[in-house]
PDB file of C-alpha atoms in Angstrom:
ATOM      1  CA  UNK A  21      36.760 156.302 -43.702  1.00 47.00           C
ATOM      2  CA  UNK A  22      34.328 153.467 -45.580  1.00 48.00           C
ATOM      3  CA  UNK A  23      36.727 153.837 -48.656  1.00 44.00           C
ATOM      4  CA  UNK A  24      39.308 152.714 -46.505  1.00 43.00           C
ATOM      5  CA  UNK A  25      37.667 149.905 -44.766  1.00 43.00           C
ATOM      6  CA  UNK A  26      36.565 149.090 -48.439  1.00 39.00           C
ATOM      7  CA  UNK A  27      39.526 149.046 -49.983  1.00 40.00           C
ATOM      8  CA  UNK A  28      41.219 146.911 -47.012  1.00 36.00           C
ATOM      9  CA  UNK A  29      38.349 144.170 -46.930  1.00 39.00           C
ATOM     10  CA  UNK A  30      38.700 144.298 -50.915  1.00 41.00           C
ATOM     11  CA  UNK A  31      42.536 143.546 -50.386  1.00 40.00           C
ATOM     12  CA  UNK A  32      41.901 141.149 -47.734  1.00 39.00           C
ATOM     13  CA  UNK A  33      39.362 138.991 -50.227  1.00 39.00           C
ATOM     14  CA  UNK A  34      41.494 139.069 -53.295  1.00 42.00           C
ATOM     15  CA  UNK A  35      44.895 137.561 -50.954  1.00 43.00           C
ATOM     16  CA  UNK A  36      42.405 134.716 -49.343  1.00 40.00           C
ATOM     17  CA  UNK A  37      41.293 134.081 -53.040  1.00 41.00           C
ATOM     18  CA  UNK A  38      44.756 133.757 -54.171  1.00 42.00           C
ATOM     19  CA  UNK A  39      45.534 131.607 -51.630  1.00 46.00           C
ATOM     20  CA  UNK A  40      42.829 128.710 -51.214  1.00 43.00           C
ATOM     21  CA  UNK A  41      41.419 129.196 -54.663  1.00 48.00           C
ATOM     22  CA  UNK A  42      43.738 127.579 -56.777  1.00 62.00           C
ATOM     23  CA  UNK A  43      44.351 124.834 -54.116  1.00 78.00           C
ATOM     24  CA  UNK A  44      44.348 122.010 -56.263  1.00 92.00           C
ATOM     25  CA  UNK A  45      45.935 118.661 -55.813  1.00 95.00           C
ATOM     26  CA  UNK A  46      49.264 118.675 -58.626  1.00 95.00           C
ATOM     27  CA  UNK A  47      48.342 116.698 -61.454  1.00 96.00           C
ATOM     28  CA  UNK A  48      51.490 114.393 -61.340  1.00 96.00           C
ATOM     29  CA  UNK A  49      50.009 112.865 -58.044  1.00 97.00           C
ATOM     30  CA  UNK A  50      46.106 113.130 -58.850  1.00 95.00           C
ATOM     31  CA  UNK A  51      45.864 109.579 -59.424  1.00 95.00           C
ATOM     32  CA  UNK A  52      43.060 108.032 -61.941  1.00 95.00           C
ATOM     33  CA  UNK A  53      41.166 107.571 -59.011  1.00 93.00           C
ATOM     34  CA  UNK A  54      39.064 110.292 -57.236  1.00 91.00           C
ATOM     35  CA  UNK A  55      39.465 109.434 -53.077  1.00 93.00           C
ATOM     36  CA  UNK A  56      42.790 107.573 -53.536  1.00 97.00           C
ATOM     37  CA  UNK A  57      43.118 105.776 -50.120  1.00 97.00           C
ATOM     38  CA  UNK A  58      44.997 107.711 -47.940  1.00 97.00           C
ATOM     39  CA  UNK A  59      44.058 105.824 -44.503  1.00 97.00           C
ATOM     40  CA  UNK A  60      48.210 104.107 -44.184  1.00 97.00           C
ATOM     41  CA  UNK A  61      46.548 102.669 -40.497  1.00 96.00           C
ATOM     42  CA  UNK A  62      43.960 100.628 -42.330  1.00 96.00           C
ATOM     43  CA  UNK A  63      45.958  99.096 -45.043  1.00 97.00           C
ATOM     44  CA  UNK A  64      48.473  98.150 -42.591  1.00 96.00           C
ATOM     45  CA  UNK A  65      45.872  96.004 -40.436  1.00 95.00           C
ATOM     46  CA  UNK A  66      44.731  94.083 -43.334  1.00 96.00           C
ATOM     47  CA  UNK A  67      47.188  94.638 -46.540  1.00 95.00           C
ATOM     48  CA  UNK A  68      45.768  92.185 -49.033  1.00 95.00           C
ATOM     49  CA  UNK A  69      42.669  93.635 -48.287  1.00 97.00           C
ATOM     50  CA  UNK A  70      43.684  96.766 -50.337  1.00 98.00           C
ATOM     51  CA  UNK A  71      45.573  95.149 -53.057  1.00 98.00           C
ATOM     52  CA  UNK A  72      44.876  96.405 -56.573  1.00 97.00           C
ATOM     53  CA  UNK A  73      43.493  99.652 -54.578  1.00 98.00           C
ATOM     54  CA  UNK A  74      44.926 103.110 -55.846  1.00 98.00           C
ATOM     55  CA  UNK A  75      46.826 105.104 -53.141  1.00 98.00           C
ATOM     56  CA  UNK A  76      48.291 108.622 -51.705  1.00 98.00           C
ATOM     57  CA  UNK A  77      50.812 108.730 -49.059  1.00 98.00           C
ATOM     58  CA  UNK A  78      53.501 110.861 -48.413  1.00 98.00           C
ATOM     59  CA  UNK A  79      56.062 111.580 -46.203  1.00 98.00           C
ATOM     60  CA  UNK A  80      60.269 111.642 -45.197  1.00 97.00           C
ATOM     61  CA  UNK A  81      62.117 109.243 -47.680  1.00 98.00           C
ATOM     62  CA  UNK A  82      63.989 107.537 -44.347  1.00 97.00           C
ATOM     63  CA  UNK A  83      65.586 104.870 -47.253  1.00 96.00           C
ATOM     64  CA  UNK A  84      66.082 104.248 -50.786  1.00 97.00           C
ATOM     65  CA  UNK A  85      68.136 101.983 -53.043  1.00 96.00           C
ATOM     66  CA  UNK A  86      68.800 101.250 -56.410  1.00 97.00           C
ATOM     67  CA  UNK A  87      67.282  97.754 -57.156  1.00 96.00           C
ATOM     68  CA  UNK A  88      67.532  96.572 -61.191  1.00 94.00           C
ATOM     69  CA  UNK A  89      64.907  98.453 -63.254  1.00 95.00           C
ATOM     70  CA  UNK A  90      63.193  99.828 -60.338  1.00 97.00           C
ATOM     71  CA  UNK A  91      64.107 101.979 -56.883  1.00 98.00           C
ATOM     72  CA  UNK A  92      63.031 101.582 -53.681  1.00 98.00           C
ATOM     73  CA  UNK A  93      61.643 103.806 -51.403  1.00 98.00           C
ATOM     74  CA  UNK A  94      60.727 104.042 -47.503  1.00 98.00           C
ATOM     75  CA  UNK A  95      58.487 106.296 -46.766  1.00 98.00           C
ATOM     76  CA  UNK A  96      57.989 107.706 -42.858  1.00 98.00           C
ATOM     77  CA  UNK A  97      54.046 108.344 -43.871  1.00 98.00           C
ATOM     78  CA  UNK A  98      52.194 111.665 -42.553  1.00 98.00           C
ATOM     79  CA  UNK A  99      49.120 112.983 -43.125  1.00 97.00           C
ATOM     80  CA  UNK A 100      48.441 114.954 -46.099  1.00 97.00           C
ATOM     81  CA  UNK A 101      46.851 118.387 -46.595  1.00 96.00           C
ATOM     82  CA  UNK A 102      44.416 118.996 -48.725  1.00 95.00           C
ATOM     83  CA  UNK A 103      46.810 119.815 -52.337  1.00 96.00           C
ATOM     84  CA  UNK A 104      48.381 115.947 -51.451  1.00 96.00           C
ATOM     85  CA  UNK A 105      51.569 117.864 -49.120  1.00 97.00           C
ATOM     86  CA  UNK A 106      52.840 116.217 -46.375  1.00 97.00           C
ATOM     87  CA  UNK A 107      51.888 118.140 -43.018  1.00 97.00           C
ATOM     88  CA  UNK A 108      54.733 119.405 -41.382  1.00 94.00           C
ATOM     89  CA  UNK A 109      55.071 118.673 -37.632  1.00 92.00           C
ATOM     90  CA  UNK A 110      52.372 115.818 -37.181  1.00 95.00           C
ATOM     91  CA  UNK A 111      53.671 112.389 -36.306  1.00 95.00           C
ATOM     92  CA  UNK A 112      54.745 109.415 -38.441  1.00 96.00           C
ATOM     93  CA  UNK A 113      51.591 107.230 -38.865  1.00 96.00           C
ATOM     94  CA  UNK A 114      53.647 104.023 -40.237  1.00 97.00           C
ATOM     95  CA  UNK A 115      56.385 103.122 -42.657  1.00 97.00           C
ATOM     96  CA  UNK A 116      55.654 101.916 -46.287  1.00 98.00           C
ATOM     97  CA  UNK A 117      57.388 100.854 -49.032  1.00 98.00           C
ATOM     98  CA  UNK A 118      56.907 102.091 -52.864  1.00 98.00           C
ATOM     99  CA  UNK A 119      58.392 101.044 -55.510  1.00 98.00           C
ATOM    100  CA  UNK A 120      59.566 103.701 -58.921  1.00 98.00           C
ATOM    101  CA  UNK A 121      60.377 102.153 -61.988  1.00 97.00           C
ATOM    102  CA  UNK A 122      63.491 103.115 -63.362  1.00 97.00           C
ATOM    103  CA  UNK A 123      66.720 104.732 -61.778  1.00 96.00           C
ATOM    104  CA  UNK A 124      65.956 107.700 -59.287  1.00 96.00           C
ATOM    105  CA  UNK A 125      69.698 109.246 -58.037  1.00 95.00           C
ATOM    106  CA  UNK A 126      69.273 108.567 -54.040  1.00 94.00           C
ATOM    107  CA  UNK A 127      70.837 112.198 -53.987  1.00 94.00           C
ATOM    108  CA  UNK A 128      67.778 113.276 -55.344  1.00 94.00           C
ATOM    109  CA  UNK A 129      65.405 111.444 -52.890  1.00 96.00           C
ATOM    110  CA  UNK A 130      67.126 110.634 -49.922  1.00 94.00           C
ATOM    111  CA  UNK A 131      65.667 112.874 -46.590  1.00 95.00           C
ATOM    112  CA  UNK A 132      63.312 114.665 -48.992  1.00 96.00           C
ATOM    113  CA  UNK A 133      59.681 115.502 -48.619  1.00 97.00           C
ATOM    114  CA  UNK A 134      57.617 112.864 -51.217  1.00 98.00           C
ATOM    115  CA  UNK A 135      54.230 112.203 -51.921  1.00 98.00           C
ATOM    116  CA  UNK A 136      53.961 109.149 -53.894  1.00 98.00           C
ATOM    117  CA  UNK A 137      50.318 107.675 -55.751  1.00 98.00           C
ATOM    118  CA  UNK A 138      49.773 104.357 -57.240  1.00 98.00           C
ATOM    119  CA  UNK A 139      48.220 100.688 -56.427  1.00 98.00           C
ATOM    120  CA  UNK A 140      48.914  99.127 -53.394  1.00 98.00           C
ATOM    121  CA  UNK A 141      50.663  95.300 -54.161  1.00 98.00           C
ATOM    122  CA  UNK A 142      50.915  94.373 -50.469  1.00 97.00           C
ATOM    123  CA  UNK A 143      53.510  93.925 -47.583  1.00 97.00           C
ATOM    124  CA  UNK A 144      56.906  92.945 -47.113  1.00 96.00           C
ATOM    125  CA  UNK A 145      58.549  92.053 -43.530  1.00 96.00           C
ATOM    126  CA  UNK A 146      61.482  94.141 -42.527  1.00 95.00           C
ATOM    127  CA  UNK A 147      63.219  95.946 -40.069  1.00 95.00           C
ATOM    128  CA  UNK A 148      63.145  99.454 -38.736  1.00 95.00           C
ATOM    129  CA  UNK A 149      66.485  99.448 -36.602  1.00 94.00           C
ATOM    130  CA  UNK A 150      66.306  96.207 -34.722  1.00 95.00           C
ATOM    131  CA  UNK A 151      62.373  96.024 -34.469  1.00 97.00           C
ATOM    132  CA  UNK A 152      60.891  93.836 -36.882  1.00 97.00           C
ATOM    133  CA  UNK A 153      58.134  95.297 -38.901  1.00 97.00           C
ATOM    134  CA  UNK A 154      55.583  95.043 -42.013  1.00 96.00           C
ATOM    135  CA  UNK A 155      55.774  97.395 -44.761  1.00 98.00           C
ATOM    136  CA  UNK A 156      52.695  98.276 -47.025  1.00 98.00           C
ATOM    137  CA  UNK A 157      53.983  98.048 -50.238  1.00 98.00           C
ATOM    138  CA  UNK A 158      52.935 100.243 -53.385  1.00 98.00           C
ATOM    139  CA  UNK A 159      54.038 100.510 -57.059  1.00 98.00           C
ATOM    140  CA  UNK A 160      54.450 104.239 -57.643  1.00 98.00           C
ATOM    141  CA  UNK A 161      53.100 105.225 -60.691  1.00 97.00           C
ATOM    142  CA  UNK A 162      54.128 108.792 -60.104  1.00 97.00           C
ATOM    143  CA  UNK A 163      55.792 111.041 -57.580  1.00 97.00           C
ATOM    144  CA  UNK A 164      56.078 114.584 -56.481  1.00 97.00           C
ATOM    145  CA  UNK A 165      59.297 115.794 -54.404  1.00 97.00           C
ATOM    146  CA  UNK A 166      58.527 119.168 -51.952  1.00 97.00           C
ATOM    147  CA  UNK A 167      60.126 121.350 -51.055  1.00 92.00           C
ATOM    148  CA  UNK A 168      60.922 123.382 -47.756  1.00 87.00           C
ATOM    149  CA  UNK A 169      60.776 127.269 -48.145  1.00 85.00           C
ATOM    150  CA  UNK A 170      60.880 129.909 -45.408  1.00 81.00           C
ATOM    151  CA  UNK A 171      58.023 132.422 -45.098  1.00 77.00           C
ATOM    152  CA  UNK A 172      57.507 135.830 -43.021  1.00 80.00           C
ATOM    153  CA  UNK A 173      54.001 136.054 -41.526  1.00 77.00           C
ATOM    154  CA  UNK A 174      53.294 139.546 -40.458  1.00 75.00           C
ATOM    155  CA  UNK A 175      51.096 139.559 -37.139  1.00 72.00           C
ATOM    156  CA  UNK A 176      47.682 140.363 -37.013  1.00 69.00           C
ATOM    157  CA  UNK A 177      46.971 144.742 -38.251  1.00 64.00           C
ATOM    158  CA  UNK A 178      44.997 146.415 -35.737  1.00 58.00           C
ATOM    159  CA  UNK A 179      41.098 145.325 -35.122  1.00 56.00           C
ATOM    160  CA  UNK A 180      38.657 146.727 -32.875  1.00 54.00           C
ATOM    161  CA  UNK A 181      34.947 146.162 -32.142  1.00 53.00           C
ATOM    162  CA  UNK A 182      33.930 146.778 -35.659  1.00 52.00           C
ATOM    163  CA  UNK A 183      36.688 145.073 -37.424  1.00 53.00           C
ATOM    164  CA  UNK A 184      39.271 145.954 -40.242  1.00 52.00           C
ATOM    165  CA  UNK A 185      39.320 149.713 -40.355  1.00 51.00           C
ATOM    166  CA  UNK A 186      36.410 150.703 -38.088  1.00 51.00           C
ATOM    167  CA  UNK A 187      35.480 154.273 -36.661  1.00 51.00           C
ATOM    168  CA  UNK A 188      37.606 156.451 -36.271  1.00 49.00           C
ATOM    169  CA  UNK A 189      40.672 154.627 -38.074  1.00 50.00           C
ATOM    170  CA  UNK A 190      43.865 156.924 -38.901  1.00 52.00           C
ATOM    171  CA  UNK A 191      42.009 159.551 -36.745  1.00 51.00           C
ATOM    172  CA  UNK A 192      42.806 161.139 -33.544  1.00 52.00           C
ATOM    173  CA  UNK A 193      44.254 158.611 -31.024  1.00 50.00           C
ATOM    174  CA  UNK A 194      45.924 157.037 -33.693  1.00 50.00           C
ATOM    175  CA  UNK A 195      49.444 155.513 -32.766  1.00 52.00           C
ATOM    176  CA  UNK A 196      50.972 152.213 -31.746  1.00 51.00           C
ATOM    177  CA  UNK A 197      49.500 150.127 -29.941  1.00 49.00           C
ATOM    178  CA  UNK A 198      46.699 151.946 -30.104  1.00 48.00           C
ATOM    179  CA  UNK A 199      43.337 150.871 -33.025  1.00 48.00           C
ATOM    180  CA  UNK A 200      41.162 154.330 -33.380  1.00 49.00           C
ATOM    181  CA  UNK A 201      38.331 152.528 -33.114  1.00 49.00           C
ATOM    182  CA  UNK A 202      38.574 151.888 -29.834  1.00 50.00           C
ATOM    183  CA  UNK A 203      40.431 148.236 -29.884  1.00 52.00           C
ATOM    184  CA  UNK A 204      43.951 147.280 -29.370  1.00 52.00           C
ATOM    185  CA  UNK A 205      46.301 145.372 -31.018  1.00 53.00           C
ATOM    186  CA  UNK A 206      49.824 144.117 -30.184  1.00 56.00           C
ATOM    187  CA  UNK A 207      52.527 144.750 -32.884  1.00 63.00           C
ATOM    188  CA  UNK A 208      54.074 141.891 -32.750  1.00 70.00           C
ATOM    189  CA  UNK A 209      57.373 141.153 -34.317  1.00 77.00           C
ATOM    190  CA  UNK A 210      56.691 139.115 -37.854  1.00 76.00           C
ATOM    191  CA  UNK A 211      57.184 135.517 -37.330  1.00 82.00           C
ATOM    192  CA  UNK A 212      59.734 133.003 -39.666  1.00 77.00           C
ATOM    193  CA  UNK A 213      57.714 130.024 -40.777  1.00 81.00           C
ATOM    194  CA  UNK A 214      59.019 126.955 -42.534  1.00 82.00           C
ATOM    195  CA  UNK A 215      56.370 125.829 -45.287  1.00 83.00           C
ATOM    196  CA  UNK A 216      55.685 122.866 -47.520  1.00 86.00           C
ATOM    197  CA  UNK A 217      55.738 124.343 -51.516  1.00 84.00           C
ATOM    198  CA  UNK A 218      56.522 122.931 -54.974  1.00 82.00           C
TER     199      UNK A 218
END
């Protein structure tokens, strides 16, 4: 019975590991800076106080056009996690504006999940419907487009008061519902989850 609980916590470490340990920020969108401002509410108080300053943001491309030699691109801003992704489910904290040299196909773009790094220039008056509104604007120097995939997230094995595998686990009283150990778990149908991935 230790083998087991052994060879579970061993199988438990090495999927946590694979998860959060190569949780690095994409190089396309690391910026030349290392904290890249990421605080959209604070540029948009006092915009020409950040000009020339390197930034993150990401978010819902709401709008884009073709301009000559460069596109533009709305941005619905959200926080970011901790590899640059936009957070799924938190609200918009502001609108902003960047600005991709070159041609980008709005097929491409449009409605997509962005996160976009590169100096803040400033702000530019606008319109979000009929509201009138100022846009922080930023040249992007580079982008990265998400994507949405769905995920199945088994719920929780069984646990009892000494964890993963404890006393009398796969023993008598074994069955569902039931954790040998003296605990019990719910089993739970598995879950669908939409995630943020590259």
């Amino acid at each position: 019975m230790g083998a087991k609980r052994h060879i579970v916590a061993g199988i438990l470490s090495a999927a946590i590991l694979s998860l959060t340990g190569c949780a690095t920020v994409p190089e396309v969108i690391k910026g030349t800076t290392a904290t890249p401002q990421q605080n959209l509410a604070a540029v948009q108080s006092a915009p020409q106080l950040y000009v020339g300053q390197e930034a993150r943001f990401g978010g819902s491309v709401v709008n884009m056009s073709n301009e000559k030699n460069r596109t533009r691109l709305e941005i619905a801003a959200v926080p970011l996690d901790s590899v640059a992704r936009p957070i799924l489910g938190e609200r918009s904290t502001g609108r902003l504006v960047a600005y991709i040299n070159g041609f980008v196909d709005p097929v491409d773009l449009r409605g997509q999940l962005v996160t976009v790094v590169g100096p803040i220039t400033g702000a530019e008056r606008g319109k979000i419907g009929e509201t009138d509104y100022t846009f922080v604007v930023m040249n992007a120097n580079s982008y990265k487009r998400w994507r949405l995939q769905q995920q199945v997230v088994m719920p929780p094995g069984p646990t009892g008061p000494w964890g993963w595998g404890g006393p009398g686990w796969g023993g008598p009283g074994w069955g569902p519902g039931f954790y040998g150990g003296g605990g019990w778990y719910s089993p739970a149908p598995a879950q669908v989850q939409t995630v943020v991935t590259e």
